[in-house]
Amino acid sequence: MKHIISALVENKPGVLAHVAGMFAARAFNIDSLVVGRTEDPKLSRMTIVVVGDDRVVEQVRKQLAKIVPVVKVQDFAGQPMVARDLMLITISAPADKRPEILSLIEMFKGRVVDISTKQLMVEVSGPESKIEAFIDACKPYGIKNVARTGTIAMPRQGQAEVKS
Amino acid sequence: MSPKSRSAAVSADKSTSKAGAQIIVDTLIDLGVDTMFGYCGGVVLPLFDRLYDAPIRVIVPRHEQGGCHMADGYARASGKVGVVIATSGPGACNLVTGLATALMDSVPLVALTGQVRTELIGNDAFQEADTTGITRSVTKYNSIVKDIKDLSRVIHEAFYIASTSRPGPVLVDIPVDIQVARYEADGPVKMDLPGYKVQTKGHTRQISATAAAINKSEKPVLYVGGGVVTANASEELRALAQKAHLPVTMTLMGLGAFDQNSPESLDMLGMHGSAYANYAVQECDLLIAIGARFDDRVTGKVKTFAPNAKIIHIDIDPTSISKNVIVDIPVVGDAKYILTELLKEVEFRERAAWFKRIAEWKKKLPFTYDKKVSTIKPQYVIEELCRQTKGEAIVTTGVGQNQMWAAQFFKFSRPRQFISSGGLGTMGYGLPAAIGAQIARPDATVIDIDGDHSFNMTMTELATAVEHKLPIKVCILNNGYMGMPRQWQELFYGKRYSCSCLQNPNYADVAKALGAAGETVEKKADVPKAIEKLLAEKRPCVFDFRIEREENVWPMVAAGKSLNEMDGLDILESMA
C-alpha cells in the first residue's frame, strides 16, 4: 500500500543524502521523494511516497524521525489531505489531431506551455490518478517525453473539498 | 616594522581572536576531555600543534582503526565520550570499521577528521575523501564545518548527540583552512538541534501496564541488553529482579548488567546462549526486554521466538520497538527512569514452580566441556582467568569462538566489565579496546581474550600499549583457525576448511619484538601457573594458549532455527 509521508527537515547540505541513504540502507521502497523549501528558510519539506504494509511504514516513519536534522514527520494515511503531482508532457500533435488533443487538455484542465509544428508541451497537475489518466488518454497520439515532480501533499484543515 | 613591533602586532591580534585549532582544543577541554586517541596527518597538523601544549593526553595508535576501537573501549569502560582524531582521506576512511562498530553497539564516540582546504573540496585533491558521505551510514550524525563561526557549536552538538538518547558515534569533518582561520567568539555557544529530541521518561500508563503484566505473570523472563549498561541502570535492574522475583537473561552486550552469580541469573541467551536461558524464553508467559533490540543472534527464527509470551519492550530508541518482533507493550524511555518507576508498582511473587523448572534445566544442561582430556580447552583457560581474578577483571574480546567462550565461561558481575563487539562482530576489536579500557581504568586488570585471527588483524597496536606502559594482558586462544568459520564449515560444509586455516606467527616472539612480554603455553598442566604469571606481569603481555584445535562452541542454534532447537545438548548433557 502507498503511504504519503511528510518530513520537515533542516535546510542544510547533506540532509537529502542522509534521508535517501537511510531508505536505501534499510531496503525501504520509495515511490517518490520531493524536496522544496517551506515558508521558513531554515526548513524544507520532503514528501515521500512509500510502498509497504503498516509495519514497514511505521518503521519508515520512526527511522526518519531518528535522523538528527529531521524535525517532524507526519504520515498522512487516513487523514483528509491534498496530494498533487505536476507533469510536463510532450505529445505528438499533427495539425489534423490538434483540435481533439486541445479538447482533451481542456478536460484535464491542462495548459499548453510550448508548441511546435509537430508537438505540444502540456502542463498538468493534480492527484496522481489524474496524471496517470491523462497519460493514458494521450497514448494514442504518441507521447514524446514526460517529466513528473512526484507527489507533494499537505493535510486539509477544513473538511470540505474546495475546487480550484 | 621592527621585529619587536611586528610581534607586538601579532599578539594584539591574538588577544582578540583564536585560531580554529585552538577553538577545537578549548572546546574539548570545556567538554571535559582529558584523553583522546589520534593519528597525525597533513590537514590535522594545526590541531596537533595546539594539542602539543594542551592538558589533553593523546594516545597515538598504529592504525586509525585501532585508534577508533581504543576510543570505543575507553568509552565503554568509563561511560564517558571517546574521542578519536584522524587526518583526511585515508585516515578518515580507516575509521569506518570503528565507527560502524560503535554505531551497532551504541557507544558514545566523537570522531574529528581533518579535511582538505574548503576551496579544494570536490576537486579530488591530494588525500581528499568525501568523509561525511562515506561515514553517513556508520554514524549517528555527521557534519562538515565550512564556517569557523560554527566550529565550537558543532563540536558541542557532536558531544551532546553522541552521549544522549541512544548513544552513538558522531563525526565532525574540519577543513584545514578552518583550523587555521581566526575567529573571535561572540558569546556563549548555543546548540541548534530542532530535530533532536531526547525522550527519557516513559509513558506512565505503559509503565503501569508493564507492572501489572509482571504482577500477573507466572513464568516471566527479563531479557536485558546493553542499553541497561549504557543507562547505568544495573542497580535498578537488580532491585527489580529481586523485588518482583524475576529470572534475568542477558544478551552478549548486556553481560555485566546483572550479576551472573545471582540465583536469578540465566546467563546469556541466543545462538550460543545457555540452554536454560533459551528454554526459559521459549516457555515464558511474559518476556520483558530492556535495552535490547531482538537481534537475530538472540531471537533465532523470529516466527517461533517466545511463542507463548506477551512481550514488553523498554527502550530509548523507538525504532528498535517492533522492528524485528511485534511487541505488546512498548515503553519508550531511559531504562534507569523506567525501572525506577516500575519498582514502585511491582510486587513480590514466589513463582516456585517456574524457578524449580529453571533450576532443573541449569542442572541438566550447564555450560561445560570435557575436563578429562589432556589438551588445553579454551573454556578451561577462561575459567582459570575468572577464578584467579575472582571474576573482577575487565575483559575485552576479539570476535568468534574466543568471544563466545569468554561470554559463556567468565562470570561477570559488574557493568562495563565485558567489552566486546556485539552488533558488528568486528574481528581485531579486542586488543585496541583493551588499550582504551586500560587507559580509562588504569587500576583495573584488563584482559583481552582473543582469537589468533582476531589478534592478527590489529596486533600492531601492541606497540601502542608498550609505548604507554599499559599492563594489558592478551590471552590468545590459538587454534590455528578462524574458529567460527571452521565450526560452520565442519557443521554445514562437510569439513571443507576453505580459507579458514592460515599460518600464524609465533605470537610470543611477535610480542617480544614489539617490546611486550610473550609466552607460549602448550600444556594443560601449565595453564594455572601461566595465568598467575600473566596476572603478575606489569608490562603488556601476550600469552599464546595453544588450545585444542577443533573445539566447538556449544550449544548452538543454527541460523533459521528456533531458540529451543539447539545443537550440542547431548554433548553438554554427557559432560554435566
XYZ file of C-alpha atoms in Angstrom:
740
model
C 0.000 0.000 0.000
C 1.145 3.560 -0.757
C 1.650 5.957 2.117
C 2.406 9.643 1.823
C 4.860 10.759 4.473
C 5.855 14.343 5.004
C 9.069 15.283 6.751
C 10.100 18.754 7.799
C 13.875 18.815 7.677
C 16.563 21.338 8.406
C 17.583 23.140 5.253
C 21.238 22.020 5.390
C 23.570 20.301 2.956
C 23.657 16.525 3.221
C 20.160 16.087 4.633
C 18.712 14.706 1.423
C 21.629 12.292 1.129
C 21.057 11.214 4.706
C 17.356 10.568 4.143
C 17.850 8.856 0.784
C 20.728 6.835 2.228
C 18.576 5.644 5.109
C 15.910 4.410 2.669
C 18.500 2.570 0.584
C 20.337 1.094 3.572
C 17.140 -0.219 5.138
C 15.711 -1.506 1.875
C 12.576 0.636 2.038
C 10.797 1.127 -1.232
C 10.447 4.798 -2.251
C 7.902 5.627 -4.907
C 8.790 9.300 -4.994
C 10.658 11.844 -2.959
C 10.160 15.562 -3.417
C 12.025 18.302 -1.603
C 11.435 22.002 -1.528
C 11.774 24.987 0.746
C 8.972 25.973 3.107
C 7.872 29.399 4.296
C 10.666 29.141 6.875
C 14.045 29.413 5.110
C 15.588 27.159 7.763
C 13.246 24.288 6.886
C 12.489 22.193 3.832
C 9.627 19.795 3.358
C 10.206 16.335 1.955
C 7.181 14.495 0.701
C 7.936 10.829 0.398
C 5.647 8.222 -1.092
C 6.454 4.811 0.327
C 5.125 1.429 -0.642
C 4.730 -1.110 2.127
C 2.474 -2.558 4.776
C 1.677 -0.727 8.001
C 4.655 -2.247 9.807
C 7.092 -1.119 7.154
C 5.618 2.369 7.059
C 5.754 2.568 10.857
C 9.490 1.772 10.686
C 9.990 4.315 7.891
C 8.305 6.959 9.992
C 10.393 6.154 13.069
C 13.674 5.814 11.202
C 13.038 9.165 9.519
C 12.303 10.831 12.837
C 15.548 9.422 14.218
C 17.671 11.278 11.653
C 19.052 14.251 13.549
C 18.202 17.048 11.056
C 14.649 15.726 10.567
C 12.442 17.995 12.647
C 8.967 16.497 12.232
C 7.438 13.500 10.473
C 3.787 13.001 9.569
C 2.064 10.088 7.897
C -0.999 11.341 6.040
C -2.663 7.929 5.857
C -6.319 8.118 6.871
C -6.239 11.923 7.077
C -8.023 14.330 4.780
C -5.291 15.809 2.626
C -4.465 17.311 -0.716
C -1.895 15.487 -2.829
C -0.642 16.815 -6.151
C 1.744 15.880 -8.920
C 2.938 18.228 -11.610
C 3.735 16.883 -15.053
C 5.176 18.298 -18.255
C 4.317 16.069 -21.191
C 5.174 16.415 -24.859
C 2.600 14.905 -27.167
C 2.842 14.345 -30.846
C 0.198 16.684 -32.337
C -0.111 16.914 -36.126
C -2.474 19.634 -37.365
C -5.384 17.260 -38.022
C -5.347 15.879 -34.455
C -4.828 19.179 -32.704
C -8.484 20.106 -32.042
C -9.242 16.830 -30.261
C -5.970 16.982 -28.310
C -6.773 20.525 -27.201
C -10.204 19.480 -26.027
C -8.615 16.617 -24.116
C -6.252 19.084 -22.454
C -9.255 21.260 -21.630
C -10.994 18.291 -19.964
C -7.978 17.727 -17.757
C -7.561 21.423 -17.015
C -4.112 21.239 -18.547
C -2.238 24.114 -20.100
C -0.268 24.199 -23.320
C 3.122 25.648 -22.471
C 5.005 25.101 -25.718
C 4.005 24.481 -29.276
C 5.726 23.456 -32.487
C 4.556 22.161 -35.839
C 4.613 18.560 -34.747
C 4.071 18.569 -30.985
C 2.668 20.241 -27.893
C 4.083 20.520 -24.428
C 1.396 20.420 -21.771
C 1.447 21.164 -18.083
C -0.944 19.123 -15.956
C -1.247 18.999 -12.224
C -3.450 17.062 -9.872
C -3.727 13.866 -7.914
C -1.589 11.075 -9.228
C -4.606 9.237 -10.644
C -5.474 12.227 -12.839
C -1.924 12.442 -14.142
C -1.963 8.716 -14.947
C -5.320 9.094 -16.675
C -4.022 11.949 -18.793
C -1.006 9.900 -19.839
C -3.333 7.060 -20.830
C -5.532 9.436 -22.788
C -2.531 10.844 -24.655
C -1.017 7.481 -25.564
C -2.884 7.058 -28.872
C -1.384 10.337 -30.150
C 2.163 9.428 -29.259
C 3.978 10.576 -26.112
C 7.442 12.003 -26.769
C 8.605 12.894 -23.267
C 7.332 13.024 -19.727
C 8.746 14.824 -16.704
C 6.977 14.469 -13.353
C 7.647 16.011 -9.976
C 6.385 13.211 -7.795
C 3.779 13.823 -5.146
C 3.627 16.753 -2.757
C 0.950 16.803 -0.103
C -0.497 18.781 2.800
C -3.177 17.851 5.302
C -6.542 19.570 4.938
C -7.507 21.874 7.769
C -11.133 22.230 6.598
C -13.143 19.141 5.769
C -14.735 20.376 2.537
C -13.097 19.975 -0.817
C -12.527 23.393 -2.356
C -12.233 23.227 -6.126
C -9.579 25.444 -7.540
C 58.313 47.444 11.132
C 60.972 46.184 13.506
C 60.833 42.523 14.558
C 59.767 43.560 18.032
C 56.875 45.750 16.926
C 55.737 43.062 14.452
C 55.430 40.521 17.245
C 53.526 43.028 19.345
C 51.065 43.494 16.499
C 50.594 39.728 16.184
C 49.976 39.278 19.869
C 47.449 42.115 19.853
C 45.618 40.301 17.092
C 45.772 37.028 19.024
C 44.308 38.598 22.121
C 41.010 39.225 20.392
C 40.666 36.143 18.226
C 41.515 32.457 18.248
C 42.633 30.056 15.559
C 40.161 27.296 14.685
C 42.534 24.650 16.015
C 42.659 26.464 19.351
C 38.863 26.710 19.388
C 38.706 22.927 18.909
C 41.125 22.288 21.759
C 39.433 24.773 24.090
C 36.024 23.298 23.294
C 37.295 19.783 24.026
C 38.697 20.969 27.360
C 35.376 22.701 28.151
C 33.611 19.445 27.442
C 35.792 17.634 29.942
C 38.015 15.745 27.512
C 41.350 14.814 29.070
C 42.272 11.829 26.898
C 41.898 11.090 23.243
C 43.191 8.881 20.506
C 44.575 10.399 17.373
C 46.729 9.845 14.344
C 48.560 12.742 12.780
C 48.474 13.831 9.154
C 48.845 16.838 6.876
C 45.496 18.501 7.363
C 45.265 17.977 11.123
C 48.686 19.467 11.833
C 47.241 22.782 13.061
C 45.142 20.817 15.559
C 48.048 18.620 16.671
C 50.162 21.729 17.032
C 47.647 23.176 19.501
C 47.393 19.817 21.320
C 51.137 19.972 21.930
C 50.566 22.493 24.734
C 47.109 21.329 25.844
C 46.297 19.409 29.044
C 44.929 16.533 26.964
C 46.624 13.165 26.767
C 46.855 11.999 23.161
C 47.348 8.302 22.531
C 48.656 7.601 19.043
C 47.558 4.237 17.661
C 49.402 2.416 14.889
C 46.380 2.494 12.615
C 43.286 4.707 12.733
C 41.029 1.664 13.088
C 42.945 0.838 16.249
C 42.512 4.410 17.465
C 38.763 4.266 16.895
C 38.428 0.958 18.788
C 40.583 2.409 21.587
C 38.268 5.399 21.915
C 35.364 2.937 21.852
C 36.894 0.708 24.555
C 37.670 3.839 26.581
C 34.045 4.963 26.279
C 32.612 1.565 27.205
C 34.902 1.162 30.217
C 34.412 4.712 31.536
C 30.922 5.692 30.400
C 32.451 8.897 29.011
C 32.576 10.018 25.382
C 35.539 8.541 23.492
C 37.344 10.908 21.144
C 39.346 9.941 18.062
C 41.138 12.148 15.557
C 42.229 11.246 12.059
C 43.504 13.075 9.063
C 41.621 13.413 5.771
C 41.290 10.756 3.054
C 42.960 7.510 4.139
C 42.926 8.491 7.794
C 39.212 9.156 7.802
C 38.499 6.067 5.676
C 40.327 3.918 8.218
C 37.824 4.976 10.869
C 34.872 3.407 9.109
C 35.030 -0.032 10.781
C 35.487 1.530 14.192
C 32.572 3.906 13.666
C 30.311 1.100 12.438
C 31.287 -0.970 15.479
C 30.396 1.901 17.810
C 27.128 2.582 15.981
C 25.918 -1.003 16.215
C 26.748 -1.160 19.924
C 25.512 2.376 20.770
C 28.849 3.674 22.035
C 29.281 7.418 22.619
C 32.132 8.451 20.362
C 33.205 11.672 18.666
C 35.476 11.467 15.648
C 37.212 14.614 14.447
C 38.633 14.365 10.967
C 40.737 16.792 9.017
C 39.628 17.738 5.537
C 41.382 19.435 2.626
C 41.009 23.197 2.254
C 37.435 24.295 1.679
C 38.115 25.558 -1.836
C 39.633 22.216 -2.859
C 36.699 20.092 -1.672
C 35.212 18.158 -4.559
C 38.269 18.534 -6.796
C 39.956 15.208 -5.971
C 42.660 17.000 -4.029
C 45.511 15.017 -2.503
C 44.211 12.909 0.399
C 40.662 14.066 -0.171
C 37.717 11.807 0.546
C 34.037 12.610 0.925
C 34.242 11.789 4.613
C 30.731 12.824 5.567
C 29.409 10.874 2.568
C 31.418 7.777 3.412
C 30.592 7.791 7.112
C 26.956 8.857 6.936
C 25.597 5.353 7.340
C 28.056 4.358 10.076
C 27.483 7.354 12.348
C 24.567 8.590 14.387
C 25.201 12.005 12.854
C 27.958 13.753 10.985
C 28.696 17.157 9.562
C 31.365 19.247 7.947
C 32.278 22.660 9.312
C 32.633 25.157 6.495
C 32.453 28.306 8.595
C 34.669 28.896 11.609
C 31.721 30.584 13.343
C 30.028 27.154 13.575
C 33.062 25.252 14.846
C 32.546 25.334 18.597
C 28.787 24.855 18.310
C 29.131 21.836 16.036
C 31.585 20.156 18.406
C 29.271 20.810 21.362
C 26.401 19.342 19.375
C 28.535 16.322 18.450
C 29.198 15.504 22.114
C 25.569 16.036 23.035
C 24.253 13.832 20.240
C 26.909 11.154 20.824
C 26.155 10.817 24.518
C 22.384 11.256 24.827
C 19.305 9.233 23.891
C 20.642 6.073 22.261
C 24.348 6.946 22.163
C 26.436 6.543 19.042
C 29.372 7.872 17.055
C 29.288 11.405 15.661
C 31.831 12.646 13.154
C 32.870 16.240 12.581
C 34.890 16.918 9.451
C 37.024 20.074 9.674
C 38.826 21.524 6.655
C 42.368 22.641 7.381
C 41.682 26.269 6.483
C 39.017 26.365 9.209
C 41.619 25.151 11.699
C 43.901 27.981 10.649
C 41.331 30.766 10.290
C 40.821 33.076 13.238
C 37.571 33.946 14.940
C 36.504 35.998 17.873
C 33.734 34.212 19.722
C 30.703 36.390 20.396
C 29.057 34.961 23.476
C 28.303 31.501 24.812
C 27.731 28.589 22.459
C 24.086 27.765 21.785
C 23.218 24.396 20.315
C 20.780 24.398 17.423
C 19.170 20.975 17.058
C 15.478 21.414 16.356
C 15.157 17.815 15.111
C 16.882 16.081 18.003
C 14.593 15.138 20.854
C 15.688 13.112 23.838
C 12.847 11.234 25.456
C 13.855 9.832 28.826
C 10.555 9.491 30.651
C 8.432 6.536 29.667
C 4.672 6.774 29.289
C 3.079 6.431 32.748
C 0.218 4.201 31.586
C 2.584 1.906 29.695
C 4.768 1.593 32.787
C 1.710 0.705 34.884
C 0.636 -1.823 32.251
C 4.119 -3.343 32.428
C 3.975 -3.610 36.214
C 0.513 -5.157 36.045
C 1.703 -7.710 33.493
C 4.683 -8.606 35.689
C 2.478 -8.953 38.762
C 0.118 -11.266 36.891
C 2.769 -13.397 35.227
C 3.520 -16.975 36.279
C 6.602 -17.510 34.150
C 8.284 -14.195 33.367
C 11.784 -13.627 31.991
C 13.749 -10.369 31.896
C 15.784 -10.129 28.701
C 18.431 -7.487 29.222
C 20.681 -5.825 26.660
C 23.494 -3.304 26.530
C 21.014 -0.467 26.973
C 20.890 -1.230 30.702
C 24.670 -0.840 30.918
C 24.536 2.381 28.896
C 21.771 3.792 31.083
C 23.711 2.907 34.254
C 20.588 1.084 35.384
C 22.157 -2.087 36.821
C 21.226 -1.241 40.407
C 17.611 -0.687 39.438
C 17.643 -3.911 37.428
C 18.942 -5.899 40.384
C 16.309 -4.321 42.622
C 13.552 -5.169 40.144
C 14.689 -8.769 39.703
C 14.726 -9.220 43.474
C 11.577 -7.317 44.325
C 9.452 -8.965 41.655
C 11.424 -12.247 41.709
C 12.295 -12.445 38.039
C 14.865 -14.588 36.232
C 17.253 -12.500 34.135
C 18.939 -13.423 30.882
C 21.384 -11.128 29.129
C 22.456 -10.559 25.579
C 26.156 -10.516 24.754
C 26.051 -6.732 25.108
C 24.121 -6.977 28.337
C 26.679 -9.157 30.141
C 27.667 -7.454 33.369
C 24.362 -5.606 33.645
C 23.225 -8.264 36.111
C 25.443 -10.264 38.457
C 25.815 -13.703 36.923
C 26.484 -15.144 40.353
C 22.926 -14.242 41.466
C 20.411 -17.057 41.704
C 18.144 -15.173 39.277
C 20.757 -15.134 36.507
C 20.113 -17.257 33.435
C 23.340 -16.065 31.803
C 23.391 -15.278 28.088
C 20.647 -16.264 25.651
C 20.643 -16.747 21.900
C 22.677 -18.582 19.299
C 25.410 -19.588 21.753
C 23.467 -18.773 24.866
C 22.707 -21.137 27.701
C 20.241 -23.938 27.135
C 18.382 -22.822 30.270
C 18.019 -19.232 29.061
C 16.806 -20.339 25.658
C 14.322 -22.814 27.110
C 13.086 -20.252 29.601
C 12.492 -17.690 26.843
C 10.662 -20.231 24.722
C 8.456 -21.257 27.623
C 7.878 -17.962 29.405
C 4.481 -16.277 29.512
C 5.963 -12.783 29.765
C 9.172 -11.508 28.222
C 10.368 -8.086 29.366
C 13.078 -6.798 27.045
C 15.080 -3.877 28.425
C 17.622 -2.024 26.305
C 17.850 -4.929 23.889
C 16.962 -4.961 20.223
C 15.853 -8.505 19.310
C 18.925 -9.158 17.198
C 18.758 -12.274 15.021
C 21.565 -13.831 17.074
C 19.200 -13.608 20.039
C 15.835 -14.492 18.539
C 16.738 -17.309 16.187
C 13.720 -17.866 13.981
C 11.561 -14.835 14.700
C 8.248 -16.565 13.974
C 8.740 -19.045 16.780
C 10.534 -16.735 19.236
C 8.977 -16.744 22.718
C 5.795 -18.193 21.253
C 3.752 -18.172 24.472
C 4.834 -14.815 25.753
C 3.312 -11.425 25.990
C 6.228 -9.167 25.048
C 7.129 -5.873 26.697
C 9.908 -3.752 25.248
C 11.573 -0.953 27.184
C 13.982 1.024 25.007
C 15.061 4.597 24.473
C 15.110 4.110 20.710
C 11.600 3.914 19.239
C 12.957 2.394 16.013
C 14.039 -0.693 17.950
C 10.491 -1.329 19.067
C 8.519 -3.726 16.869
C 11.322 -3.696 14.282
C 12.024 -7.429 14.413
C 9.425 -8.738 16.839
C 5.952 -7.309 17.356
C 5.616 -6.038 20.877
C 2.528 -5.991 23.107
C 3.573 -3.154 25.420
C 6.136 -0.642 24.135
C 7.754 1.698 26.650
C 9.983 4.362 25.119
C 12.405 5.965 27.522
C 15.524 5.700 29.617
C 15.941 2.332 31.345
C 17.040 3.887 34.638
C 13.988 6.108 34.821
C 11.538 3.414 33.777
C 12.957 0.751 36.085
C 12.770 3.196 38.998
C 9.108 3.824 38.212
C 8.392 0.123 37.706
C 9.911 -0.718 41.072
C 7.191 1.297 42.785
C 4.443 -0.811 41.257
C 5.707 -4.385 41.130
C 5.005 -6.953 43.826
C 6.921 -9.968 45.025
C 5.666 -13.323 43.818
C 7.115 -16.684 44.754
C 6.945 -18.400 41.310
C 8.400 -21.530 42.881
C 7.377 -23.849 40.071
C 8.998 -21.621 37.438
C 12.301 -21.286 39.307
C 12.277 -25.038 40.019
C 11.896 -25.749 36.317
C 14.756 -23.378 35.503
C 16.948 -24.986 38.166
C 16.352 -28.395 36.571
C 17.480 -27.105 33.160
C 20.501 -25.456 34.765
C 21.493 -28.691 36.455
C 20.978 -30.837 33.388
C 22.474 -28.544 30.742
C 25.113 -26.190 32.151
C 27.827 -24.577 30.047
C 30.534 -27.213 30.242
C 33.263 -29.040 28.348
C 35.317 -32.195 28.524
C 37.538 -31.730 31.537
C 39.221 -35.126 31.270
C 41.221 -34.598 28.092
C 44.901 -33.703 28.213
C 44.701 -30.894 25.659
C 44.139 -27.260 26.629
C 40.475 -26.486 26.347
C 39.731 -22.803 25.714
C 36.944 -22.921 28.281
C 39.451 -24.078 30.893
C 41.709 -21.089 30.208
C 38.771 -18.718 30.663
C 37.511 -20.413 33.810
C 41.011 -20.178 35.225
C 41.228 -16.482 34.302
C 37.901 -15.905 36.018
C 38.954 -17.901 39.093
C 42.315 -16.221 39.517
C 40.971 -12.693 39.004
C 37.980 -13.556 41.241
C 35.822 -12.505 38.325
C 36.943 -8.914 38.789
C 38.860 -8.279 35.558
C 37.687 -6.159 32.670
C 37.506 -8.489 29.689
C 37.653 -7.424 26.076
C 37.410 -9.906 23.229
C 38.063 -10.484 19.592
C 35.203 -11.914 17.590
C 34.227 -15.512 17.062
C 34.687 -18.599 19.180
C 37.010 -16.804 21.636
C 34.283 -14.228 22.191
C 31.550 -16.791 22.751
C 33.661 -18.839 25.163
C 34.533 -15.670 27.075
C 30.831 -14.825 27.257
C 29.956 -18.330 28.407
C 32.710 -19.115 30.894
C 33.711 -15.833 32.534
C 31.130 -14.845 35.157
C 30.589 -11.099 35.067
C 29.152 -9.261 37.999
C 29.517 -5.564 37.159
C 28.513 -3.369 34.232
C 31.301 -2.172 31.896
C 33.268 -5.288 32.742
C 32.715 -7.075 29.448
C 33.713 -5.125 26.344
C 33.060 -6.825 23.042
C 31.922 -6.021 19.527
C 28.399 -7.414 19.607
C 26.451 -5.861 16.757
C 29.044 -5.615 14.033
C 31.195 -8.557 15.160
C 34.444 -6.755 14.449
C 37.496 -9.008 14.404
C 40.541 -7.184 15.726
C 38.484 -5.277 18.279
C 39.895 -6.923 21.407
C 43.428 -5.539 21.631
C 42.745 -1.857 20.861
C 39.599 -1.956 23.030
C 41.725 -3.340 25.879
C 44.145 -0.436 25.437
C 41.263 2.052 25.600
C 39.791 0.298 28.642
C 43.134 0.249 30.452
C 43.581 3.966 29.844
C 40.086 4.599 31.202
C 40.667 2.310 34.182
C 44.378 2.390 34.991
C 43.973 0.375 38.196
C 41.892 -2.418 36.704
C 43.159 -5.736 35.399
C 42.323 -5.677 31.698
C 42.399 -8.936 29.781
C 41.891 -9.299 26.058
C 40.585 -12.798 25.420
C 41.396 -13.033 21.757
C 41.398 -15.442 18.885
C 44.523 -15.932 16.814
C 42.988 -14.404 13.722
C 41.264 -11.550 15.544
C 44.652 -10.755 17.070
C 46.296 -10.906 13.639
C 44.089 -8.064 12.461
C 45.271 -5.351 14.858
C 48.281 -6.791 16.664
C 50.498 -3.843 15.772
C 48.627 -1.931 18.478
C 50.727 -3.878 20.956
C 53.343 -1.219 20.220
C 50.888 1.425 21.450
C 50.403 -0.500 24.700
C 54.166 -0.797 25.106
C 54.711 2.899 24.463
C 52.220 3.874 27.154
C 53.307 1.114 29.570
C 49.813 -0.339 29.777
C 49.798 -3.689 31.581
C 47.124 -5.220 29.349
C 47.044 -8.984 29.218
C 46.336 -10.641 25.905
C 45.293 -14.292 26.057
C 45.210 -15.751 22.607
C 43.087 -18.863 22.353
C 45.127 -20.149 19.471
C 43.630 -22.994 17.484
C 45.284 -22.053 14.209
C 41.900 -21.477 12.610
C 39.380 -18.778 12.128
C 37.441 -20.738 14.681
C 33.849 -19.818 13.988
C 34.060 -20.191 10.189
C 35.789 -23.520 10.803
C 32.991 -24.640 13.121
C 30.404 -23.713 10.498
C 32.424 -25.437 7.783
C 32.541 -28.543 9.951
C 28.812 -28.492 10.580
C 27.414 -27.184 7.304
C 30.102 -27.529 4.608
C 31.325 -31.117 5.066
C 34.548 -30.114 6.849
C 35.879 -28.363 3.753
C 38.021 -25.859 5.663
C 38.272 -23.419 2.823
C 40.446 -20.408 3.714
C 39.778 -20.642 7.445
C 43.238 -22.012 8.208
C 46.199 -19.656 7.790
C 49.749 -19.761 9.032
C 50.242 -17.839 12.248
C 53.402 -16.180 13.501
C 54.917 -17.116 16.837
C 52.982 -14.662 18.975
C 55.388 -14.764 21.897
C 58.172 -13.691 19.540
C 55.962 -11.014 17.985
C 55.182 -9.676 21.441
C 58.833 -9.569 22.375
C 59.760 -7.869 19.119
C 57.220 -5.161 19.872
C 58.570 -4.700 23.386
C 55.959 -6.691 25.303
C 56.271 -9.903 27.245
C 55.307 -13.064 25.427
C 54.876 -16.700 26.273
C 53.600 -19.842 24.643
C 51.544 -22.274 26.703
C 51.224 -25.742 25.256
C 50.440 -27.996 28.199
C 47.240 -28.130 30.162
C 49.177 -28.528 33.399
C 50.973 -25.223 32.750
C 47.809 -23.153 32.399
C 47.275 -22.112 36.056
C 50.907 -21.100 36.532
C 50.947 -19.245 33.235
C 47.884 -17.274 34.233
C 49.438 -16.476 37.583
C 52.452 -15.126 35.752
C 50.280 -13.238 33.263
C 48.373 -11.527 36.059
C 51.557 -10.583 37.865
C 53.105 -9.062 34.729
C 53.434 -5.274 34.839
C 54.143 -4.905 31.128
C 51.798 -5.561 28.246
C 51.958 -9.281 27.664
C 50.765 -11.843 25.193
C 50.163 -15.405 26.307
C 49.608 -17.739 23.416
C 47.496 -20.675 24.595
C 47.680 -23.493 22.068
C 44.186 -24.825 22.560
C 42.520 -27.928 21.194
C 42.258 -27.168 17.511
C 38.755 -28.352 16.692
C 36.879 -27.459 19.831
C 33.373 -26.143 19.138
C 31.094 -23.677 20.863
C 28.018 -25.373 22.308
C 25.131 -25.087 22.473
C 24.368 -23.650 19.082
C 21.139 -22.508 17.495
C 21.793 -22.841 13.772
C 20.678 -19.908 11.615
C 16.954 -20.112 10.906
C 16.239 -22.464 13.824
C 14.139 -21.724 16.892
C 15.869 -20.973 20.176
C 14.889 -24.323 21.691
C 16.307 -26.266 18.733
C 19.872 -26.296 19.993
C 22.664 -28.483 18.707
C 25.241 -29.926 21.090
C 22.896 -30.532 24.027
C 23.808 -34.237 24.078
C 27.470 -33.213 24.412
C 26.700 -30.868 27.321
C 24.439 -33.405 28.991
C 27.015 -36.178 28.781
C 29.625 -33.975 30.471
C 27.419 -32.262 33.057
